Amino acid sequence: ALNLPNGIYIASIYSGNKIYSQKIVII
């Protein structure tokens, strides 16, 4: 996953869940 805030935002939209996006960021 991208460490950039933009990547996190995109991941959250793609997943649809902030919790899941955070998990991706942690990984």
Coordinates of C-alpha atoms in Angstrom, one line a residue:
A1 CA 0.0 0.0 0.0
L2 CA 1.1 3.6 -0.5
N3 CA 2.3 5.5 2.5
L4 CA 1.1 8.8 0.9
P5 CA -2.1 10.3 2.3
N6 CA -3.5 10.3 -1.3
G7 CA -3.0 6.5 -1.4
I8 CA -4.9 6.1 1.9
Y9 CA -7.8 8.2 0.6
I10 CA -8.0 6.3 -2.6
A11 CA -7.8 3.0 -0.7
S12 CA -10.6 4.1 1.5
I13 CA -12.8 4.8 -1.5
Y14 CA -11.9 1.6 -3.2
S15 CA -12.6 -0.4 0.0
G16 CA -15.5 1.7 1.1
N17 CA -14.4 1.3 4.8
K18 CA -11.9 3.5 6.7
I19 CA -11.1 0.6 9.0
Y20 CA -10.2 -1.7 6.0
S21 CA -8.2 1.1 4.4
Q22 CA -6.2 1.6 7.6
K23 CA -5.5 -2.1 7.7
I24 CA -4.1 -1.9 4.2
V25 CA -1.9 1.0 5.2
I26 CA -0.6 -0.9 8.2
I27 CA 0.3 -3.8 5.9

